[in-house]
């Protein structure tokens, strides 16, 4: 495995996947924070785990966007030397060279690279709210509802990035 | 859970949500601006290997943390109209989502 493979895997399959896989559990955790469903002991135990979980997810998605932007993306968009015909090591140019694959850059990569940044901001807001209110979040149904909406937005943005990342890596892997 | 915890003012939470919306909208506006004008795109090219993406994403992140700090300072210890603030925040997030969606650039730029 090359360094490029390693970082591409870390970006998508480690940092990105931690967030995508952890989302459902954390969303259920926030949803279940209802005072009428939980005892005080249950709420306190639940919120301690939830706080840690939400901060871990927020950190994971920040790491995913930063590793993607500053480590993997420069390899993706590197320009080939003039006259080079084998574009295998230059994914962006490889995709754009063929009409049937240009879509993956013009739509997939262009969407993915931008929308992804909404995810860590939204996930950080969610983690902060859980940190701030703690167990009292169980008595704040409206705030909990908005937190879940923000969290779904974070997941939506991350899943677009993850899905197109997987497709683009299939069409033109970074080597 | 104490009464003090339950009665914590919602100002800091409203500040975080609104800052998230502002960060998303600024990201979207920078992305759209970069598509609309080559000069804006060039001005956002802060680091050549990453290209304008660095400027666009950094502006969004800076706006997020900067407005979070400012709004938190203003609303610390205060109660806000949370529904209104959260609705505005969500509208801003949707603006960010629309302006980072490539087909929207063509539509907004008149089919370019």
PDB file of C-alpha atoms in Angstrom:
ATOM      1  CA  UNK A   1       0.000   0.000   0.000  1.00  0.00           C
ATOM      2  CA  UNK A   2       1.457   3.380  -1.043  1.00  0.00           C
ATOM      3  CA  UNK A   3       1.284   6.545   1.043  1.00  0.00           C
ATOM      4  CA  UNK A   4      -1.363   7.836  -1.361  1.00  0.00           C
ATOM      5  CA  UNK A   5      -3.482   4.692  -0.839  1.00  0.00           C
ATOM      6  CA  UNK A   6      -3.029   4.963   2.897  1.00  0.00           C
ATOM      7  CA  UNK A   7      -4.189   8.589   3.091  1.00  0.00           C
ATOM      8  CA  UNK A   8      -7.053   8.023   0.681  1.00  0.00           C
ATOM      9  CA  UNK A   9      -8.198   5.164   2.917  1.00  0.00           C
ATOM     10  CA  UNK A  10      -7.761   7.228   6.089  1.00  0.00           C
ATOM     11  CA  UNK A  11      -9.747  10.102   4.567  1.00  0.00           C
ATOM     12  CA  UNK A  12     -12.725   8.086   3.358  1.00  0.00           C
ATOM     13  CA  UNK A  13     -12.732   4.699   5.011  1.00  0.00           C
ATOM     14  CA  UNK A  14     -11.573   5.764   8.469  1.00  0.00           C
ATOM     15  CA  UNK A  15     -12.493   9.396   9.242  1.00  0.00           C
ATOM     16  CA  UNK A  16     -15.452   9.663   6.871  1.00  0.00           C
ATOM     17  CA  UNK A  17     -16.808   6.239   7.728  1.00  0.00           C
ATOM     18  CA  UNK A  18     -16.587   6.816  11.484  1.00  0.00           C
ATOM     19  CA  UNK A  19     -18.940   9.752  11.030  1.00  0.00           C
ATOM     20  CA  UNK A  20     -21.298   8.039   8.600  1.00  0.00           C
ATOM     21  CA  UNK A  21     -21.517   4.856  10.650  1.00  0.00           C
ATOM     22  CA  UNK A  22     -21.813   6.670  13.959  1.00  0.00           C
ATOM     23  CA  UNK A  23     -24.521   9.056  12.787  1.00  0.00           C
ATOM     24  CA  UNK A  24     -27.503   6.740  13.237  1.00  0.00           C
ATOM     25  CA  UNK A  25     -26.516   5.765  16.770  1.00  0.00           C
ATOM     26  CA  UNK A  26     -25.964   9.368  17.802  1.00  0.00           C
ATOM     27  CA  UNK A  27     -29.238  10.507  16.197  1.00  0.00           C
ATOM     28  CA  UNK A  28     -31.132   7.827  18.105  1.00  0.00           C
ATOM     29  CA  UNK A  29     -29.277   8.931  21.256  1.00  0.00           C
ATOM     30  CA  UNK A  30     -30.501  12.520  20.811  1.00  0.00           C
ATOM     31  CA  UNK A  31     -34.005  11.374  19.885  1.00  0.00           C
ATOM     32  CA  UNK A  32     -34.226   9.140  22.949  1.00  0.00           C
ATOM     33  CA  UNK A  33     -33.317  12.023  25.278  1.00  0.00           C
ATOM     34  CA  UNK A  34     -36.882  12.492  26.429  1.00  0.00           C
ATOM     35  CA  UNK A  35     -37.561  13.145  30.086  1.00  0.00           C
ATOM     36  CA  UNK A  36     -40.780  11.125  29.916  1.00  0.00           C
ATOM     37  CA  UNK A  37     -38.871   8.055  28.653  1.00  0.00           C
ATOM     38  CA  UNK A  38     -35.855   8.131  30.932  1.00  0.00           C
ATOM     39  CA  UNK A  39     -35.168   8.149  34.628  1.00  0.00           C
ATOM     40  CA  UNK A  40     -32.843  10.847  35.945  1.00  0.00           C
ATOM     41  CA  UNK A  41     -30.091   8.232  36.295  1.00  0.00           C
ATOM     42  CA  UNK A  42     -30.731   7.000  32.769  1.00  0.00           C
ATOM     43  CA  UNK A  43     -30.624  10.539  31.365  1.00  0.00           C
ATOM     44  CA  UNK A  44     -27.326  11.322  33.118  1.00  0.00           C
ATOM     45  CA  UNK A  45     -25.687   8.081  31.948  1.00  0.00           C
ATOM     46  CA  UNK A  46     -27.013   8.542  28.422  1.00  0.00           C
ATOM     47  CA  UNK A  47     -25.865  12.151  28.112  1.00  0.00           C
ATOM     48  CA  UNK A  48     -22.305  11.427  29.262  1.00  0.00           C
ATOM     49  CA  UNK A  49     -21.890   8.838  26.505  1.00  0.00           C
ATOM     50  CA  UNK A  50     -23.702  11.015  23.992  1.00  0.00           C
ATOM     51  CA  UNK A  51     -21.462  14.025  24.632  1.00  0.00           C
ATOM     52  CA  UNK A  52     -18.303  11.977  24.037  1.00  0.00           C
ATOM     53  CA  UNK A  53     -19.812  10.259  21.010  1.00  0.00           C
ATOM     54  CA  UNK A  54     -20.930  13.524  19.376  1.00  0.00           C
ATOM     55  CA  UNK A  55     -17.533  15.199  19.885  1.00  0.00           C
ATOM     56  CA  UNK A  56     -15.776  12.125  18.442  1.00  0.00           C
ATOM     57  CA  UNK A  57     -18.018  12.254  15.386  1.00  0.00           C
ATOM     58  CA  UNK A  58     -17.431  15.994  14.940  1.00  0.00           C
ATOM     59  CA  UNK A  59     -13.651  15.501  15.195  1.00  0.00           C
ATOM     60  CA  UNK A  60     -13.798  12.584  12.737  1.00  0.00           C
ATOM     61  CA  UNK A  61     -15.637  14.639  10.135  1.00  0.00           C
ATOM     62  CA  UNK A  62     -13.241  17.620  10.555  1.00  0.00           C
ATOM     63  CA  UNK A  63     -10.341  15.202  10.022  1.00  0.00           C
ATOM     64  CA  UNK A  64     -12.103  13.784   6.967  1.00  0.00           C
ATOM     65  CA  UNK A  65     -12.492  17.192   5.277  1.00  0.00           C
ATOM     66  CA  UNK A  66      -9.009  18.420   6.175  1.00  0.00           C
ATOM     67  CA  UNK A  67      -7.224  15.208   5.134  1.00  0.00           C
ATOM     68  CA  UNK A  68      -9.319  15.185   1.964  1.00  0.00           C
ATOM     69  CA  UNK A  69      -8.641  18.817   1.091  1.00  0.00           C
ATOM     70  CA  UNK A  70      -4.998  19.193   2.061  1.00  0.00           C
ATOM     71  CA  UNK A  71      -3.568  15.699   1.512  1.00  0.00           C
ATOM     72  CA  UNK A  72      -5.657  13.752  -1.015  1.00  0.00           C
ATOM     73  CA  UNK A  73      -7.100  16.555  -3.176  1.00  0.00           C
ATOM     74  CA  UNK A  74      -3.720  17.942  -4.317  1.00  0.00           C
ATOM     75  CA  UNK A  75      -2.893  14.469  -5.686  1.00  0.00           C
ATOM     76  CA  UNK A  76      -6.274  14.344  -7.410  1.00  0.00           C
ATOM     77  CA  UNK A  77      -5.923  17.734  -9.118  1.00  0.00           C
ATOM     78  CA  UNK A  78      -2.195  17.614  -9.933  1.00  0.00           C
ATOM     79  CA  UNK A  79      -1.533  18.625 -13.539  1.00  0.00           C
ATOM     80  CA  UNK A  80       0.366  16.238 -15.813  1.00  0.00           C
ATOM     81  CA  UNK A  81       3.559  17.370 -17.531  1.00  0.00           C
ATOM     82  CA  UNK A  82       2.931  18.735 -21.018  1.00  0.00           C
ATOM     83  CA  UNK A  83       2.739  16.073 -23.686  1.00  0.00           C
ATOM     84  CA  UNK A  84       2.059  13.178 -21.329  1.00  0.00           C
ATOM     85  CA  UNK A  85      -0.552  10.854 -22.810  1.00  0.00           C
ATOM     86  CA  UNK A  86      -0.888   8.325 -19.986  1.00  0.00           C
ATOM     87  CA  UNK A  87      -3.023  10.188 -17.444  1.00  0.00           C
ATOM     88  CA  UNK A  88      -3.406   7.278 -15.009  1.00  0.00           C
ATOM     89  CA  UNK A  89      -1.642   9.156 -12.206  1.00  0.00           C
ATOM     90  CA  UNK A  90      -3.585  12.381 -12.769  1.00  0.00           C
ATOM     91  CA  UNK A  91      -7.201  11.505 -11.847  1.00  0.00           C
ATOM     92  CA  UNK A  92      -8.806  14.888 -12.560  1.00  0.00           C
ATOM     93  CA  UNK A  93      -7.306  15.080 -16.031  1.00  0.00           C
ATOM     94  CA  UNK A  94      -8.029  11.404 -16.668  1.00  0.00           C
ATOM     95  CA  UNK A  95     -11.723  11.950 -15.913  1.00  0.00           C
ATOM     96  CA  UNK A  96     -11.942  15.131 -17.998  1.00  0.00           C
ATOM     97  CA  UNK A  97     -10.158  13.542 -20.962  1.00  0.00           C
ATOM     98  CA  UNK A  98     -13.109  11.269 -21.658  1.00  0.00           C
ATOM     99  CA  UNK A  99     -16.645  12.507 -22.213  1.00  0.00           C
ATOM    100  CA  UNK A 100     -18.108   9.432 -20.529  1.00  0.00           C
ATOM    101  CA  UNK A 101     -16.185  10.058 -17.294  1.00  0.00           C
ATOM    102  CA  UNK A 102     -16.070  13.887 -17.244  1.00  0.00           C
ATOM    103  CA  UNK A 103     -19.358  13.860 -15.291  1.00  0.00           C
ATOM    104  CA  UNK A 104     -17.570  12.437 -12.262  1.00  0.00           C
ATOM    105  CA  UNK A 105     -15.418  15.529 -12.043  1.00  0.00           C
ATOM    106  CA  UNK A 106     -17.781  18.222 -13.318  1.00  0.00           C
ATOM    107  CA  UNK A 107     -20.686  17.123 -11.139  1.00  0.00           C
ATOM    108  CA  UNK A 108     -19.430  14.593  -8.590  1.00  0.00           C
ATOM    109  CA  UNK A 109     -16.153  16.138  -7.474  1.00  0.00           C
ATOM    110  CA  UNK A 110     -17.385  19.726  -7.793  1.00  0.00           C
ATOM    111  CA  UNK A 111     -20.328  18.957  -5.503  1.00  0.00           C
ATOM    112  CA  UNK A 112     -18.451  16.731  -3.093  1.00  0.00           C
ATOM    113  CA  UNK A 113     -15.500  19.029  -2.446  1.00  0.00           C
ATOM    114  CA  UNK A 114     -17.740  21.962  -1.514  1.00  0.00           C
ATOM    115  CA  UNK A 115     -20.782  20.491   0.236  1.00  0.00           C
ATOM    116  CA  UNK A 116     -18.568  18.354   2.485  1.00  0.00           C
ATOM    117  CA  UNK A 117     -17.536  21.431   4.499  1.00  0.00           C
ATOM    118  CA  UNK A 118     -21.085  21.958   5.749  1.00  0.00           C
ATOM    119  CA  UNK A 119     -20.897  18.650   7.591  1.00  0.00           C
ATOM    120  CA  UNK A 120     -18.226  19.447  10.229  1.00  0.00           C
ATOM    121  CA  UNK A 121     -19.742  22.840  10.991  1.00  0.00           C
ATOM    122  CA  UNK A 122     -23.199  21.302  11.555  1.00  0.00           C
ATOM    123  CA  UNK A 123     -21.765  18.360  13.526  1.00  0.00           C
ATOM    124  CA  UNK A 124     -19.820  20.753  15.773  1.00  0.00           C
ATOM    125  CA  UNK A 125     -22.990  22.721  16.502  1.00  0.00           C
ATOM    126  CA  UNK A 126     -24.749  19.484  17.499  1.00  0.00           C
ATOM    127  CA  UNK A 127     -21.906  18.413  19.794  1.00  0.00           C
ATOM    128  CA  UNK A 128     -21.805  21.862  21.394  1.00  0.00           C
ATOM    129  CA  UNK A 129     -25.533  21.884  22.141  1.00  0.00           C
ATOM    130  CA  UNK A 130     -25.316  18.448  23.814  1.00  0.00           C
ATOM    131  CA  UNK A 131     -22.283  19.658  25.780  1.00  0.00           C
ATOM    132  CA  UNK A 132     -24.019  22.875  26.852  1.00  0.00           C
ATOM    133  CA  UNK A 133     -27.350  21.454  27.978  1.00  0.00           C
ATOM    134  CA  UNK A 134     -26.237  17.989  29.045  1.00  0.00           C
ATOM    135  CA  UNK A 135     -29.050  16.103  30.755  1.00  0.00           C
ATOM    136  CA  UNK A 136     -31.294  19.179  30.549  1.00  0.00           C
ATOM    137  CA  UNK A 137     -31.600  18.494  26.826  1.00  0.00           C
ATOM    138  CA  UNK A 138     -34.189  15.883  27.819  1.00  0.00           C
ATOM    139  CA  UNK A 139     -36.446  18.780  28.898  1.00  0.00           C
ATOM    140  CA  UNK A 140     -35.896  20.798  25.713  1.00  0.00           C
ATOM    141  CA  UNK A 141     -37.932  19.134  22.961  1.00  0.00           C
ATOM    142  CA  UNK A 142     -37.727  22.065  20.548  1.00  0.00           C
ATOM    143  CA  UNK A 143     -33.966  22.409  20.822  1.00  0.00           C
ATOM    144  CA  UNK A 144     -33.605  18.642  20.454  1.00  0.00           C
ATOM    145  CA  UNK A 145     -35.674  18.780  17.268  1.00  0.00           C
ATOM    146  CA  UNK A 146     -33.450  21.497  15.742  1.00  0.00           C
ATOM    147  CA  UNK A 147     -30.334  19.611  16.805  1.00  0.00           C
ATOM    148  CA  UNK A 148     -31.598  16.536  14.969  1.00  0.00           C
ATOM    149  CA  UNK A 149     -32.325  18.604  11.848  1.00  0.00           C
ATOM    150  CA  UNK A 150     -28.780  20.015  11.939  1.00  0.00           C
ATOM    151  CA  UNK A 151     -27.392  16.536  12.440  1.00  0.00           C
ATOM    152  CA  UNK A 152     -29.338  15.183   9.446  1.00  0.00           C
ATOM    153  CA  UNK A 153     -27.901  18.054   7.350  1.00  0.00           C
ATOM    154  CA  UNK A 154     -24.398  17.071   8.511  1.00  0.00           C
ATOM    155  CA  UNK A 155     -25.085  13.489   7.523  1.00  0.00           C
ATOM    156  CA  UNK A 156     -26.553  14.474   4.150  1.00  0.00           C
ATOM    157  CA  UNK A 157     -23.474  16.548   3.269  1.00  0.00           C
ATOM    158  CA  UNK A 158     -21.079  13.834   4.456  1.00  0.00           C
ATOM    159  CA  UNK A 159     -22.934  11.096   2.598  1.00  0.00           C
ATOM    160  CA  UNK A 160     -22.837  13.067  -0.690  1.00  0.00           C
ATOM    161  CA  UNK A 161     -19.094  13.470  -0.195  1.00  0.00           C
ATOM    162  CA  UNK A 162     -18.643   9.820   0.731  1.00  0.00           C
ATOM    163  CA  UNK A 163     -20.761   8.481  -2.111  1.00  0.00           C
ATOM    164  CA  UNK A 164     -19.061  10.539  -4.823  1.00  0.00           C
ATOM    165  CA  UNK A 165     -15.681   9.878  -3.238  1.00  0.00           C
ATOM    166  CA  UNK A 166     -16.288   6.149  -3.662  1.00  0.00           C
ATOM    167  CA  UNK A 167     -17.527   6.496  -7.260  1.00  0.00           C
ATOM    168  CA  UNK A 168     -14.663   8.784  -8.286  1.00  0.00           C
ATOM    169  CA  UNK A 169     -12.097   6.495  -6.678  1.00  0.00           C
ATOM    170  CA  UNK A 170     -13.545   3.639  -8.740  1.00  0.00           C
ATOM    171  CA  UNK A 171     -13.436   5.654 -11.974  1.00  0.00           C
ATOM    172  CA  UNK A 172     -10.000   7.232 -11.435  1.00  0.00           C
ATOM    173  CA  UNK A 173      -8.145   6.028  -8.336  1.00  0.00           C
ATOM    174  CA  UNK A 174      -5.393   8.091  -6.753  1.00  0.00           C
ATOM    175  CA  UNK A 175      -2.210   6.041  -7.066  1.00  0.00           C
TER     176      UNK A 175
ATOM    177  CA  UNK B   1     -30.217  17.486  36.574  1.00  0.00           C
ATOM    178  CA  UNK B   2     -30.668  20.707  38.510  1.00  0.00           C
ATOM    179  CA  UNK B   3     -33.135  23.549  37.990  1.00  0.00           C
ATOM    180  CA  UNK B   4     -30.176  25.756  37.057  1.00  0.00           C
ATOM    181  CA  UNK B   5     -29.257  23.339  34.261  1.00  0.00           C
ATOM    182  CA  UNK B   6     -32.834  23.209  32.977  1.00  0.00           C
ATOM    183  CA  UNK B   7     -33.129  27.009  33.071  1.00  0.00           C
ATOM    184  CA  UNK B   8     -29.851  27.680  31.269  1.00  0.00           C
ATOM    185  CA  UNK B   9     -30.400  30.519  28.760  1.00  0.00           C
ATOM    186  CA  UNK B  10     -30.604  29.433  25.129  1.00  0.00           C
ATOM    187  CA  UNK B  11     -28.451  32.321  23.827  1.00  0.00           C
ATOM    188  CA  UNK B  12     -25.205  30.333  23.406  1.00  0.00           C
ATOM    189  CA  UNK B  13     -27.063  27.523  21.630  1.00  0.00           C
ATOM    190  CA  UNK B  14     -28.820  29.981  19.319  1.00  0.00           C
ATOM    191  CA  UNK B  15     -25.400  31.567  18.633  1.00  0.00           C
ATOM    192  CA  UNK B  16     -23.941  28.184  17.619  1.00  0.00           C
ATOM    193  CA  UNK B  17     -26.846  27.347  15.317  1.00  0.00           C
ATOM    194  CA  UNK B  18     -26.850  30.742  13.620  1.00  0.00           C
ATOM    195  CA  UNK B  19     -23.066  30.630  13.219  1.00  0.00           C
ATOM    196  CA  UNK B  20     -23.427  27.224  11.550  1.00  0.00           C
ATOM    197  CA  UNK B  21     -25.929  28.736   9.140  1.00  0.00           C
ATOM    198  CA  UNK B  22     -23.697  31.745   8.428  1.00  0.00           C
ATOM    199  CA  UNK B  23     -20.650  29.506   7.844  1.00  0.00           C
ATOM    200  CA  UNK B  24     -22.612  27.374   5.379  1.00  0.00           C
ATOM    201  CA  UNK B  25     -24.001  30.397   3.531  1.00  0.00           C
ATOM    202  CA  UNK B  26     -20.558  32.038   3.288  1.00  0.00           C
ATOM    203  CA  UNK B  27     -19.139  28.763   1.946  1.00  0.00           C
ATOM    204  CA  UNK B  28     -21.936  28.684  -0.631  1.00  0.00           C
ATOM    205  CA  UNK B  29     -21.499  32.335  -1.615  1.00  0.00           C
ATOM    206  CA  UNK B  30     -17.723  31.925  -1.964  1.00  0.00           C
ATOM    207  CA  UNK B  31     -18.236  28.794  -4.087  1.00  0.00           C
ATOM    208  CA  UNK B  32     -20.771  30.519  -6.308  1.00  0.00           C
ATOM    209  CA  UNK B  33     -18.653  33.681  -6.520  1.00  0.00           C
ATOM    210  CA  UNK B  34     -15.682  31.637  -7.620  1.00  0.00           C
ATOM    211  CA  UNK B  35     -17.779  30.081 -10.407  1.00  0.00           C
ATOM    212  CA  UNK B  36     -19.306  33.395 -11.434  1.00  0.00           C
ATOM    213  CA  UNK B  37     -16.081  35.351 -11.675  1.00  0.00           C
ATOM    214  CA  UNK B  38     -12.589  34.236 -12.609  1.00  0.00           C
ATOM    215  CA  UNK B  39     -11.175  37.140 -10.602  1.00  0.00           C
ATOM    216  CA  UNK B  40     -12.935  35.946  -7.432  1.00  0.00           C
ATOM    217  CA  UNK B  41     -11.770  32.389  -8.115  1.00  0.00           C
ATOM    218  CA  UNK B  42      -8.195  33.604  -8.517  1.00  0.00           C
ATOM    219  CA  UNK B  43      -8.406  35.672  -5.328  1.00  0.00           C
ATOM    220  CA  UNK B  44      -9.460  32.545  -3.410  1.00  0.00           C
ATOM    221  CA  UNK B  45      -6.508  30.529  -4.658  1.00  0.00           C
ATOM    222  CA  UNK B  46      -4.592  30.804  -1.381  1.00  0.00           C
ATOM    223  CA  UNK B  47      -2.568  27.623  -1.775  1.00  0.00           C
ATOM    224  CA  UNK B  48      -1.740  26.400  -5.270  1.00  0.00           C
ATOM    225  CA  UNK B  49      -1.907  22.605  -4.711  1.00  0.00           C
ATOM    226  CA  UNK B  50      -5.465  22.942  -3.380  1.00  0.00           C
ATOM    227  CA  UNK B  51      -6.527  25.815  -5.649  1.00  0.00           C
ATOM    228  CA  UNK B  52      -9.514  28.070  -4.858  1.00  0.00           C
ATOM    229  CA  UNK B  53     -11.067  25.362  -2.664  1.00  0.00           C
ATOM    230  CA  UNK B  54      -8.805  26.518   0.152  1.00  0.00           C
ATOM    231  CA  UNK B  55     -10.080  30.098   0.017  1.00  0.00           C
ATOM    232  CA  UNK B  56     -13.717  29.046  -0.332  1.00  0.00           C
ATOM    233  CA  UNK B  57     -13.662  26.524   2.519  1.00  0.00           C
ATOM    234  CA  UNK B  58     -11.515  28.724   4.750  1.00  0.00           C
ATOM    235  CA  UNK B  59     -13.888  31.671   4.368  1.00  0.00           C
ATOM    236  CA  UNK B  60     -16.789  29.442   5.437  1.00  0.00           C
ATOM    237  CA  UNK B  61     -14.896  28.053   8.430  1.00  0.00           C
ATOM    238  CA  UNK B  62     -13.587  31.477   9.500  1.00  0.00           C
ATOM    239  CA  UNK B  63     -17.111  32.937   9.249  1.00  0.00           C
ATOM    240  CA  UNK B  64     -18.455  30.044  11.315  1.00  0.00           C
ATOM    241  CA  UNK B  65     -16.031  30.467  14.218  1.00  0.00           C
ATOM    242  CA  UNK B  66     -15.901  34.254  14.043  1.00  0.00           C
ATOM    243  CA  UNK B  67     -19.688  34.698  14.103  1.00  0.00           C
ATOM    244  CA  UNK B  68     -19.998  32.014  16.764  1.00  0.00           C
ATOM    245  CA  UNK B  69     -17.639  34.006  19.008  1.00  0.00           C
ATOM    246  CA  UNK B  70     -19.387  37.322  18.265  1.00  0.00           C
ATOM    247  CA  UNK B  71     -22.940  35.988  18.691  1.00  0.00           C
ATOM    248  CA  UNK B  72     -21.965  34.072  21.813  1.00  0.00           C
ATOM    249  CA  UNK B  73     -20.574  37.282  23.281  1.00  0.00           C
ATOM    250  CA  UNK B  74     -23.812  39.121  22.448  1.00  0.00           C
ATOM    251  CA  UNK B  75     -26.229  36.383  23.588  1.00  0.00           C
ATOM    252  CA  UNK B  76     -24.317  34.896  26.526  1.00  0.00           C
ATOM    253  CA  UNK B  77     -26.662  34.610  29.487  1.00  0.00           C
ATOM    254  CA  UNK B  78     -29.623  35.770  27.412  1.00  0.00           C
ATOM    255  CA  UNK B  79     -32.792  34.115  26.221  1.00  0.00           C
ATOM    256  CA  UNK B  80     -33.488  34.418  22.475  1.00  0.00           C
ATOM    257  CA  UNK B  81     -36.471  33.692  20.259  1.00  0.00           C
ATOM    258  CA  UNK B  82     -35.017  30.287  19.519  1.00  0.00           C
ATOM    259  CA  UNK B  83     -37.504  29.209  16.846  1.00  0.00           C
ATOM    260  CA  UNK B  84     -36.832  32.351  14.849  1.00  0.00           C
ATOM    261  CA  UNK B  85     -33.050  32.099  15.160  1.00  0.00           C
ATOM    262  CA  UNK B  86     -33.048  28.379  14.308  1.00  0.00           C
ATOM    263  CA  UNK B  87     -35.306  28.979  11.291  1.00  0.00           C
ATOM    264  CA  UNK B  88     -32.973  31.712  10.001  1.00  0.00           C
ATOM    265  CA  UNK B  89     -30.015  29.374  10.596  1.00  0.00           C
ATOM    266  CA  UNK B  90     -31.694  26.622   8.586  1.00  0.00           C
ATOM    267  CA  UNK B  91     -32.508  29.012   5.723  1.00  0.00           C
ATOM    268  CA  UNK B  92     -28.814  29.973   5.640  1.00  0.00           C
ATOM    269  CA  UNK B  93     -27.800  26.295   5.634  1.00  0.00           C
ATOM    270  CA  UNK B  94     -30.161  25.673   2.699  1.00  0.00           C
ATOM    271  CA  UNK B  95     -28.585  28.652   0.859  1.00  0.00           C
ATOM    272  CA  UNK B  96     -25.201  26.987   1.465  1.00  0.00           C
ATOM    273  CA  UNK B  97     -26.505  23.652   0.174  1.00  0.00           C
ATOM    274  CA  UNK B  98     -27.994  25.227  -2.971  1.00  0.00           C
ATOM    275  CA  UNK B  99     -24.919  27.321  -3.798  1.00  0.00           C
ATOM    276  CA  UNK B 100     -22.605  24.319  -3.466  1.00  0.00           C
ATOM    277  CA  UNK B 101     -24.755  22.268  -5.874  1.00  0.00           C
ATOM    278  CA  UNK B 102     -23.135  22.500  -9.357  1.00  0.00           C
ATOM    279  CA  UNK B 103     -26.364  22.619 -11.458  1.00  0.00           C
ATOM    280  CA  UNK B 104     -27.454  25.659  -9.411  1.00  0.00           C
ATOM    281  CA  UNK B 105     -24.444  27.636 -10.680  1.00  0.00           C
ATOM    282  CA  UNK B 106     -25.555  27.237 -14.285  1.00  0.00           C
ATOM    283  CA  UNK B 107     -29.164  28.123 -13.455  1.00  0.00           C
ATOM    284  CA  UNK B 108     -28.206  31.210 -11.423  1.00  0.00           C
ATOM    285  CA  UNK B 109     -25.698  32.345 -14.021  1.00  0.00           C
ATOM    286  CA  UNK B 110     -28.306  32.191 -16.744  1.00  0.00           C
ATOM    287  CA  UNK B 111     -27.520  28.828 -18.308  1.00  0.00           C
ATOM    288  CA  UNK B 112     -23.768  29.325 -18.610  1.00  0.00           C
TER     289      UNK B 112
END
